[in-house]
Amino acid sequence: MIFSAHVLAIIIWFAGAEPGPTFITLYVLLAFYYGLRFYMRHQIAKKLRKQFPDVIKPNISPTISFTHWHLAVTTEKYFHVGRAIGEEIFIYDTFDKVPIP
């Protein structure tokens, strides 16, 4: 998405638009996009902490799809792997934590 937005801005610039306003608009939109993604990630982390009160570390990775996220959650006793799609969290696997010898 970010790369495509830059390509589109360059095409618009080569088509005759002024580069200043074109790229300022691009970066304002990208700042909004990053802010929205950060907010969405924060909401997922909040839901994970509610679902797993003993969360040590939630690893939340975005995917190419805007509303899909990969999850790897570390709790006191388990590792959980799943996805967040929209506002729902799906846990696909749970593994016991085993001490490393």
PDB file of C-alpha atoms in Angstrom, residues 14-79:
ATOM      1  CA  PHE A  14       4.786  13.283 -14.018  1.00  0.00           C
ATOM      2  CA  ALA A  15       1.281  13.964 -15.347  1.00  0.00           C
ATOM      3  CA  GLY A  16       1.800  17.632 -14.518  1.00  0.00           C
ATOM      4  CA  ALA A  17       0.811  18.169 -10.902  1.00  0.00           C
ATOM      5  CA  GLU A  18       2.996  20.276  -8.640  1.00  0.00           C
ATOM      6  CA  PRO A  19       5.317  17.997  -6.614  1.00  0.00           C
ATOM      7  CA  GLY A  20       5.010  19.943  -3.333  1.00  0.00           C
ATOM      8  CA  PRO A  21       1.257  19.636  -2.785  1.00  0.00           C
ATOM      9  CA  THR A  22       1.227  16.132  -4.305  1.00  0.00           C
ATOM     10  CA  PHE A  23       3.770  14.712  -1.874  1.00  0.00           C
ATOM     11  CA  ILE A  24       2.516  16.707   1.117  1.00  0.00           C
ATOM     12  CA  THR A  25      -0.906  15.183   0.503  1.00  0.00           C
ATOM     13  CA  LEU A  26       0.681  11.732   0.201  1.00  0.00           C
ATOM     14  CA  TYR A  27       2.527  12.061   3.517  1.00  0.00           C
ATOM     15  CA  VAL A  28      -0.492  13.476   5.344  1.00  0.00           C
ATOM     16  CA  LEU A  29      -2.505  10.465   4.160  1.00  0.00           C
ATOM     17  CA  LEU A  30       0.304   8.083   5.132  1.00  0.00           C
ATOM     18  CA  ALA A  31       0.517   9.688   8.605  1.00  0.00           C
ATOM     19  CA  PHE A  32      -3.232   9.117   9.001  1.00  0.00           C
ATOM     20  CA  TYR A  33      -2.779   5.494   7.803  1.00  0.00           C
ATOM     21  CA  TYR A  34       0.029   4.860  10.313  1.00  0.00           C
ATOM     22  CA  GLY A  35      -2.011   6.439  13.099  1.00  0.00           C
ATOM     23  CA  LEU A  36      -5.000   4.269  12.272  1.00  0.00           C
ATOM     24  CA  ARG A  37      -2.867   1.091  12.142  1.00  0.00           C
ATOM     25  CA  PHE A  38      -1.276   2.001  15.489  1.00  0.00           C
ATOM     26  CA  TYR A  39      -4.728   2.526  17.019  1.00  0.00           C
ATOM     27  CA  MET A  40      -5.981  -0.801  15.613  1.00  0.00           C
ATOM     28  CA  ARG A  41      -2.912  -2.605  16.998  1.00  0.00           C
ATOM     29  CA  HIS A  42      -3.473  -0.996  20.395  1.00  0.00           C
ATOM     30  CA  GLN A  43      -7.111  -2.164  20.425  1.00  0.00           C
ATOM     31  CA  ILE A  44      -6.046  -5.737  19.646  1.00  0.00           C
ATOM     32  CA  ALA A  45      -3.424  -5.646  22.423  1.00  0.00           C
ATOM     33  CA  LYS A  46      -6.111  -4.432  24.834  1.00  0.00           C
ATOM     34  CA  LYS A  47      -8.401  -7.313  23.865  1.00  0.00           C
ATOM     35  CA  LEU A  48      -5.563  -9.812  24.235  1.00  0.00           C
ATOM     36  CA  ARG A  49      -4.829  -8.555  27.736  1.00  0.00           C
ATOM     37  CA  LYS A  50      -8.507  -8.934  28.595  1.00  0.00           C
ATOM     38  CA  GLN A  51      -8.666 -12.482  27.155  1.00  0.00           C
ATOM     39  CA  PHE A  52      -5.314 -13.520  28.689  1.00  0.00           C
ATOM     40  CA  PRO A  53      -4.799 -11.630  31.965  1.00  0.00           C
ATOM     41  CA  ASP A  54      -1.321 -13.128  32.428  1.00  0.00           C
ATOM     42  CA  VAL A  55       0.084 -11.870  29.108  1.00  0.00           C
ATOM     43  CA  ILE A  56       3.816 -11.303  29.232  1.00  0.00           C
ATOM     44  CA  LYS A  57       4.276 -10.218  25.629  1.00  0.00           C
ATOM     45  CA  PRO A  58       1.736  -9.865  22.824  1.00  0.00           C
ATOM     46  CA  ASN A  59       3.394  -9.981  19.387  1.00  0.00           C
ATOM     47  CA  ILE A  60       1.025  -8.434  16.856  1.00  0.00           C
ATOM     48  CA  SER A  61       2.067  -8.315  13.197  1.00  0.00           C
ATOM     49  CA  PRO A  62       0.104  -6.672  10.402  1.00  0.00           C
ATOM     50  CA  THR A  63      -0.636  -8.523   7.193  1.00  0.00           C
ATOM     51  CA  ILE A  64      -1.231  -7.234   3.689  1.00  0.00           C
ATOM     52  CA  SER A  65      -4.944  -7.231   4.480  1.00  0.00           C
ATOM     53  CA  PHE A  66      -5.960  -4.093   6.372  1.00  0.00           C
ATOM     54  CA  THR A  67      -8.034  -5.820   9.073  1.00  0.00           C
ATOM     55  CA  HIS A  68      -6.019  -9.049   9.515  1.00  0.00           C
ATOM     56  CA  TRP A  69      -3.220  -9.430  12.046  1.00  0.00           C
ATOM     57  CA  HIS A  70      -0.967 -12.348  13.054  1.00  0.00           C
ATOM     58  CA  LEU A  71      -0.726 -12.999  16.787  1.00  0.00           C
ATOM     59  CA  ALA A  72       1.850 -14.737  18.970  1.00  0.00           C
ATOM     60  CA  VAL A  73       1.031 -14.320  22.644  1.00  0.00           C
ATOM     61  CA  THR A  74       3.332 -15.290  25.491  1.00  0.00           C
ATOM     62  CA  THR A  75       1.695 -15.906  28.875  1.00  0.00           C
ATOM     63  CA  GLU A  76       3.026 -17.277  32.157  1.00  0.00           C
ATOM     64  CA  LYS A  77       2.473 -20.934  31.182  1.00  0.00           C
ATOM     65  CA  TYR A  78       1.683 -20.999  27.438  1.00  0.00           C
ATOM     66  CA  PHE A  79       2.434 -19.721  23.964  1.00  0.00           C
TER      67      PHE A  79
END
